[in-house]
Amino acid sequence: MVSLVKSMTGDHPARPVLVLSNKADAGGLQKAADLGVPTDAISHKDFAERGDFDAALTARLAAAQADIVCLAGFMRIFTPAFTEHWAGRMLNIHPSLLPKHKGLHTHARAIEAGDTLHGCSVHSVTAELDGGPVLGQAKIQIQPGDTGESLAARVLPLEHQLYPAVLRRFAAGDLTPLMIDATG
């Protein structure tokens, strides 16, 4: 989130209007506030139905006049109504080379699978978990002796490079996938 916010300056076609979390104690809220971005938290625990939580999110995003929703560490599965409402306007970053290793624990799963390459993907969000069209990927070699933790640490800088670059292109209307090869 910090990389995205910091990238949206100068001639960038987007500006941050809100950082929203489902956890009031999320560290990103203070970081966003420190960067001058409005923040809010809506706890999913306050809603008996997922759809009601998603409706509250949509209402808050609409009040902030958000045009694009960028997910970063928002670990909730949305209802089809939410994903349909934001269709074509919502991005997510995922720590694997999609379509491989959807869901959780991607770094350890890539090692366990014997993959030689790993990385991250930015994709358009659809109702299918980690299943929307890929708009960018960055890849690295898995090294002998890598652990899930060491691999995650090597992928993180690529996430901070890829996501802002894809957002810039996306906000300008360019849906051409951006591929970064950091294997060399």
PDB file of C-alpha atoms in Angstrom:
ATOM      1  CA  MET A   1       0.000   0.000   0.000  1.00  0.00           C
ATOM      2  CA  VAL A   2       2.786   2.426   0.867  1.00  0.00           C
ATOM      3  CA  SER A   3       4.477   1.790  -2.497  1.00  0.00           C
ATOM      4  CA  LEU A   4       1.195   2.454  -4.292  1.00  0.00           C
ATOM      5  CA  VAL A   5       0.489   5.675  -2.394  1.00  0.00           C
ATOM      6  CA  LYS A   6       4.023   6.978  -2.861  1.00  0.00           C
ATOM      7  CA  SER A   7       3.865   6.245  -6.605  1.00  0.00           C
ATOM      8  CA  MET A   8       0.724   8.330  -7.192  1.00  0.00           C
ATOM      9  CA  THR A   9       2.362  11.733  -7.653  1.00  0.00           C
ATOM     10  CA  GLY A  10       3.301  13.983 -10.531  1.00  0.00           C
ATOM     11  CA  ASP A  11       1.955  12.773 -13.866  1.00  0.00           C
ATOM     12  CA  HIS A  12       0.477   9.569 -12.391  1.00  0.00           C
ATOM     13  CA  PRO A  13      -3.116   9.239 -13.648  1.00  0.00           C
ATOM     14  CA  ALA A  14      -4.440   8.197 -10.203  1.00  0.00           C
ATOM     15  CA  ARG A  15      -4.516   9.669  -6.715  1.00  0.00           C
ATOM     16  CA  PRO A  16      -5.139   7.900  -3.405  1.00  0.00           C
ATOM     17  CA  VAL A  17      -8.500   8.867  -1.888  1.00  0.00           C
ATOM     18  CA  LEU A  18      -8.828   6.336   0.943  1.00  0.00           C
ATOM     19  CA  VAL A  19      -7.015   3.494   2.663  1.00  0.00           C
ATOM     20  CA  LEU A  20      -9.644   1.161   4.080  1.00  0.00           C
ATOM     21  CA  SER A  21      -9.105  -1.875   6.285  1.00  0.00           C
ATOM     22  CA  ASN A  22     -11.254  -4.426   8.033  1.00  0.00           C
ATOM     23  CA  LYS A  23      -8.908  -4.172  11.038  1.00  0.00           C
ATOM     24  CA  ALA A  24      -8.764  -0.922  13.010  1.00  0.00           C
ATOM     25  CA  ASP A  25      -5.247  -1.770  14.236  1.00  0.00           C
ATOM     26  CA  ALA A  26      -3.808  -2.450  10.760  1.00  0.00           C
ATOM     27  CA  GLY A  27      -0.370  -0.828  10.552  1.00  0.00           C
ATOM     28  CA  GLY A  28      -1.085   0.466   7.069  1.00  0.00           C
ATOM     29  CA  LEU A  29      -3.732   2.846   8.391  1.00  0.00           C
ATOM     30  CA  GLN A  30      -1.186   4.868  10.349  1.00  0.00           C
ATOM     31  CA  LYS A  31       1.280   4.752   7.464  1.00  0.00           C
ATOM     32  CA  ALA A  32      -1.397   6.078   5.106  1.00  0.00           C
ATOM     33  CA  ALA A  33      -2.393   8.800   7.563  1.00  0.00           C
ATOM     34  CA  ASP A  34       1.271   9.798   7.860  1.00  0.00           C
ATOM     35  CA  LEU A  35       1.296  10.160   4.057  1.00  0.00           C
ATOM     36  CA  GLY A  36      -1.790  12.380   4.185  1.00  0.00           C
ATOM     37  CA  VAL A  37      -4.276   9.828   2.865  1.00  0.00           C
ATOM     38  CA  PRO A  38      -7.712   9.525   4.540  1.00  0.00           C
ATOM     39  CA  THR A  39      -8.231   6.222   6.338  1.00  0.00           C
ATOM     40  CA  ASP A  40     -11.102   4.177   7.699  1.00  0.00           C
ATOM     41  CA  ALA A  41     -11.757   0.752   9.167  1.00  0.00           C
ATOM     42  CA  ILE A  42     -14.897  -1.338   8.909  1.00  0.00           C
ATOM     43  CA  SER A  43     -14.775  -4.575  10.876  1.00  0.00           C
ATOM     44  CA  HIS A  44     -16.236  -7.568   9.121  1.00  0.00           C
ATOM     45  CA  LYS A  45     -17.037  -8.909  12.596  1.00  0.00           C
ATOM     46  CA  ASP A  46     -19.760  -6.253  12.931  1.00  0.00           C
ATOM     47  CA  PHE A  47     -21.798  -7.911  10.182  1.00  0.00           C
ATOM     48  CA  ALA A  48     -23.702 -11.192  10.327  1.00  0.00           C
ATOM     49  CA  GLU A  49     -23.602 -11.574   6.533  1.00  0.00           C
ATOM     50  CA  ARG A  50     -20.666 -11.154   4.163  1.00  0.00           C
ATOM     51  CA  GLY A  51     -22.906  -9.288   1.744  1.00  0.00           C
ATOM     52  CA  ASP A  52     -23.708  -6.652   4.354  1.00  0.00           C
ATOM     53  CA  PHE A  53     -19.994  -6.107   5.039  1.00  0.00           C
ATOM     54  CA  ASP A  54     -19.282  -5.843   1.320  1.00  0.00           C
ATOM     55  CA  ALA A  55     -22.154  -3.332   0.952  1.00  0.00           C
ATOM     56  CA  ALA A  56     -20.633  -1.226   3.744  1.00  0.00           C
ATOM     57  CA  LEU A  57     -17.270  -1.310   1.956  1.00  0.00           C
ATOM     58  CA  THR A  58     -18.881  -0.228  -1.303  1.00  0.00           C
ATOM     59  CA  ALA A  59     -20.713   2.614   0.428  1.00  0.00           C
ATOM     60  CA  ARG A  60     -17.503   3.890   2.034  1.00  0.00           C
ATOM     61  CA  LEU A  61     -15.532   3.596  -1.228  1.00  0.00           C
ATOM     62  CA  ALA A  62     -18.305   5.410  -3.096  1.00  0.00           C
ATOM     63  CA  ALA A  63     -18.345   8.185  -0.477  1.00  0.00           C
ATOM     64  CA  ALA A  64     -14.611   8.640  -1.093  1.00  0.00           C
ATOM     65  CA  GLN A  65     -15.305   8.720  -4.857  1.00  0.00           C
ATOM     66  CA  ALA A  66     -12.945   5.821  -5.527  1.00  0.00           C
ATOM     67  CA  ASP A  67     -12.630   4.853  -9.178  1.00  0.00           C
ATOM     68  CA  ILE A  68     -10.146   1.992  -8.720  1.00  0.00           C
ATOM     69  CA  VAL A  69      -9.803  -0.362  -5.752  1.00  0.00           C
ATOM     70  CA  CYS A  70      -6.313  -1.725  -5.079  1.00  0.00           C
ATOM     71  CA  LEU A  71      -6.182  -4.618  -2.648  1.00  0.00           C
ATOM     72  CA  ALA A  72      -2.999  -5.046  -0.641  1.00  0.00           C
ATOM     73  CA  GLY A  73      -3.113  -7.558   2.180  1.00  0.00           C
ATOM     74  CA  PHE A  74      -6.912  -7.456   2.400  1.00  0.00           C
ATOM     75  CA  MET A  75      -7.436 -11.117   3.240  1.00  0.00           C
ATOM     76  CA  ARG A  76     -11.187 -11.434   2.720  1.00  0.00           C
ATOM     77  CA  ILE A  77     -13.111 -13.250   0.015  1.00  0.00           C
ATOM     78  CA  PHE A  78     -15.708 -10.949  -1.509  1.00  0.00           C
ATOM     79  CA  THR A  79     -19.251 -11.765  -2.546  1.00  0.00           C
ATOM     80  CA  PRO A  80     -20.034 -11.984  -6.258  1.00  0.00           C
ATOM     81  CA  ALA A  81     -22.148  -8.815  -5.886  1.00  0.00           C
ATOM     82  CA  PHE A  82     -19.099  -6.879  -4.654  1.00  0.00           C
ATOM     83  CA  THR A  83     -16.791  -8.161  -7.378  1.00  0.00           C
ATOM     84  CA  GLU A  84     -19.454  -7.476 -10.018  1.00  0.00           C
ATOM     85  CA  HIS A  85     -19.925  -3.913  -8.737  1.00  0.00           C
ATOM     86  CA  TRP A  86     -16.180  -3.217  -8.983  1.00  0.00           C
ATOM     87  CA  ALA A  87     -15.583  -5.363 -12.101  1.00  0.00           C
ATOM     88  CA  GLY A  88     -12.821  -3.933 -14.248  1.00  0.00           C
ATOM     89  CA  ARG A  89     -11.906  -1.445 -11.488  1.00  0.00           C
ATOM     90  CA  MET A  90     -10.317  -3.654  -8.805  1.00  0.00           C
ATOM     91  CA  LEU A  91      -6.730  -4.941  -8.675  1.00  0.00           C
ATOM     92  CA  ASN A  92      -4.940  -7.338  -6.350  1.00  0.00           C
ATOM     93  CA  ILE A  93      -1.367  -8.461  -5.904  1.00  0.00           C
ATOM     94  CA  HIS A  94      -0.715 -12.135  -5.271  1.00  0.00           C
ATOM     95  CA  PRO A  95       2.625 -13.711  -4.273  1.00  0.00           C
ATOM     96  CA  SER A  96       2.867 -16.346  -6.997  1.00  0.00           C
ATOM     97  CA  LEU A  97       3.059 -16.657 -10.745  1.00  0.00           C
ATOM     98  CA  LEU A  98      -0.661 -17.107 -11.339  1.00  0.00           C
ATOM     99  CA  PRO A  99      -2.371 -19.347 -12.229  1.00  0.00           C
ATOM    100  CA  LYS A 100       0.022 -21.361 -10.040  1.00  0.00           C
ATOM    101  CA  HIS A 101      -0.474 -21.431  -6.284  1.00  0.00           C
ATOM    102  CA  LYS A 102      -3.714 -19.559  -5.754  1.00  0.00           C
ATOM    103  CA  GLY A 103      -4.623 -18.919  -2.131  1.00  0.00           C
ATOM    104  CA  LEU A 104      -2.317 -18.970   0.883  1.00  0.00           C
ATOM    105  CA  HIS A 105       1.255 -20.135   1.674  1.00  0.00           C
ATOM    106  CA  THR A 106       2.404 -19.634  -1.904  1.00  0.00           C
ATOM    107  CA  HIS A 107       6.144 -19.429  -1.255  1.00  0.00           C
ATOM    108  CA  ALA A 108       6.354 -22.718   0.640  1.00  0.00           C
ATOM    109  CA  ARG A 109       4.022 -24.362  -1.878  1.00  0.00           C
ATOM    110  CA  ALA A 110       6.234 -23.285  -4.802  1.00  0.00           C
ATOM    111  CA  ILE A 111       9.279 -24.853  -3.106  1.00  0.00           C
ATOM    112  CA  GLU A 112       7.368 -28.020  -2.212  1.00  0.00           C
ATOM    113  CA  ALA A 113       6.175 -28.322  -5.817  1.00  0.00           C
ATOM    114  CA  GLY A 114       9.764 -28.214  -7.082  1.00  0.00           C
ATOM    115  CA  ASP A 115       9.207 -25.014  -9.044  1.00  0.00           C
ATOM    116  CA  THR A 116      12.319 -23.315 -10.378  1.00  0.00           C
ATOM    117  CA  LEU A 117      10.629 -19.932 -10.849  1.00  0.00           C
ATOM    118  CA  HIS A 118       8.460 -17.934  -8.488  1.00  0.00           C
ATOM    119  CA  GLY A 119       7.322 -14.350  -8.163  1.00  0.00           C
ATOM    120  CA  CYS A 120       4.221 -12.238  -7.954  1.00  0.00           C
ATOM    121  CA  SER A 121       1.250 -11.299 -10.086  1.00  0.00           C
ATOM    122  CA  VAL A 122      -1.083  -8.327 -10.280  1.00  0.00           C
ATOM    123  CA  HIS A 123      -4.501  -9.321 -11.519  1.00  0.00           C
ATOM    124  CA  SER A 124      -7.955  -7.935 -12.026  1.00  0.00           C
ATOM    125  CA  VAL A 125     -10.255  -9.182  -9.266  1.00  0.00           C
ATOM    126  CA  THR A 126     -13.171 -11.405 -10.217  1.00  0.00           C
ATOM    127  CA  ALA A 127     -15.457 -13.681  -8.230  1.00  0.00           C
ATOM    128  CA  GLU A 128     -12.928 -16.521  -8.731  1.00  0.00           C
ATOM    129  CA  LEU A 129     -10.247 -16.480  -6.026  1.00  0.00           C
ATOM    130  CA  ASP A 130      -6.994 -15.216  -7.595  1.00  0.00           C
ATOM    131  CA  GLY A 131      -8.534 -15.995 -10.963  1.00  0.00           C
ATOM    132  CA  GLY A 132      -8.894 -12.661 -12.767  1.00  0.00           C
ATOM    133  CA  PRO A 133      -6.867 -11.679 -15.814  1.00  0.00           C
ATOM    134  CA  VAL A 134      -3.169 -11.203 -15.053  1.00  0.00           C
ATOM    135  CA  LEU A 135      -2.017  -7.637 -15.750  1.00  0.00           C
ATOM    136  CA  GLY A 136       1.584  -8.095 -14.664  1.00  0.00           C
ATOM    137  CA  GLN A 137       4.096 -10.569 -13.293  1.00  0.00           C
ATOM    138  CA  ALA A 138       7.604 -10.420 -11.896  1.00  0.00           C
ATOM    139  CA  LYS A 139       9.634 -13.596 -11.655  1.00  0.00           C
ATOM    140  CA  ILE A 140      12.782 -14.766  -9.889  1.00  0.00           C
ATOM    141  CA  GLN A 141      14.699 -18.027  -9.644  1.00  0.00           C
ATOM    142  CA  ILE A 142      14.075 -20.232  -6.642  1.00  0.00           C
ATOM    143  CA  GLN A 143      17.523 -20.795  -5.129  1.00  0.00           C
ATOM    144  CA  PRO A 144      18.794 -24.016  -3.529  1.00  0.00           C
ATOM    145  CA  GLY A 145      18.213 -23.697   0.197  1.00  0.00           C
ATOM    146  CA  ASP A 146      15.354 -21.203  -0.167  1.00  0.00           C
ATOM    147  CA  THR A 147      12.708 -21.411   2.542  1.00  0.00           C
ATOM    148  CA  GLY A 148       9.232 -19.983   2.374  1.00  0.00           C
ATOM    149  CA  GLU A 149      10.478 -17.040   4.436  1.00  0.00           C
ATOM    150  CA  SER A 150      13.609 -16.351   2.380  1.00  0.00           C
ATOM    151  CA  LEU A 151      11.667 -16.623  -0.862  1.00  0.00           C
ATOM    152  CA  ALA A 152       8.981 -14.260   0.457  1.00  0.00           C
ATOM    153  CA  ALA A 153      11.694 -11.744   1.385  1.00  0.00           C
ATOM    154  CA  ARG A 154      13.122 -11.869  -2.143  1.00  0.00           C
ATOM    155  CA  VAL A 155       9.690 -11.530  -3.786  1.00  0.00           C
ATOM    156  CA  LEU A 156       8.580  -8.543  -1.679  1.00  0.00           C
ATOM    157  CA  PRO A 157      10.763  -5.941  -3.468  1.00  0.00           C
ATOM    158  CA  LEU A 158       9.344  -7.181  -6.770  1.00  0.00           C
ATOM    159  CA  GLU A 159       5.819  -6.653  -5.432  1.00  0.00           C
ATOM    160  CA  HIS A 160       6.749  -3.065  -4.539  1.00  0.00           C
ATOM    161  CA  GLN A 161       8.063  -2.544  -8.085  1.00  0.00           C
ATOM    162  CA  LEU A 162       5.346  -4.370 -10.032  1.00  0.00           C
ATOM    163  CA  TYR A 163       2.148  -3.186  -8.371  1.00  0.00           C
ATOM    164  CA  PRO A 164       2.757   0.569  -8.775  1.00  0.00           C
ATOM    165  CA  ALA A 165       3.852   0.062 -12.394  1.00  0.00           C
ATOM    166  CA  VAL A 166       0.738  -1.956 -13.228  1.00  0.00           C
ATOM    167  CA  LEU A 167      -1.508   0.544 -11.425  1.00  0.00           C
ATOM    168  CA  ARG A 168      -0.044   3.427 -13.450  1.00  0.00           C
ATOM    169  CA  ARG A 169      -0.730   1.588 -16.715  1.00  0.00           C
ATOM    170  CA  PHE A 170      -4.175   0.411 -15.578  1.00  0.00           C
ATOM    171  CA  ALA A 171      -5.255   3.918 -14.514  1.00  0.00           C
ATOM    172  CA  ALA A 172      -4.169   5.179 -17.946  1.00  0.00           C
ATOM    173  CA  GLY A 173      -6.298   2.529 -19.658  1.00  0.00           C
ATOM    174  CA  ASP A 174      -3.424   0.238 -20.664  1.00  0.00           C
ATOM    175  CA  LEU A 175      -4.300  -3.395 -19.932  1.00  0.00           C
ATOM    176  CA  THR A 176      -1.237  -4.827 -21.662  1.00  0.00           C
ATOM    177  CA  PRO A 177       0.405  -7.246 -19.217  1.00  0.00           C
ATOM    178  CA  LEU A 178       3.700  -6.017 -17.779  1.00  0.00           C
ATOM    179  CA  MET A 179       6.316  -8.732 -17.338  1.00  0.00           C
ATOM    180  CA  ILE A 180       9.447  -8.266 -15.237  1.00  0.00           C
ATOM    181  CA  ASP A 181      12.146 -10.915 -15.473  1.00  0.00           C
ATOM    182  CA  ALA A 182      14.486 -10.719 -12.484  1.00  0.00           C
ATOM    183  CA  THR A 183      15.926 -14.199 -12.990  1.00  0.00           C
ATOM    184  CA  GLY A 184      19.254 -13.011 -14.322  1.00  0.00           C
TER     185      GLY A 184
END
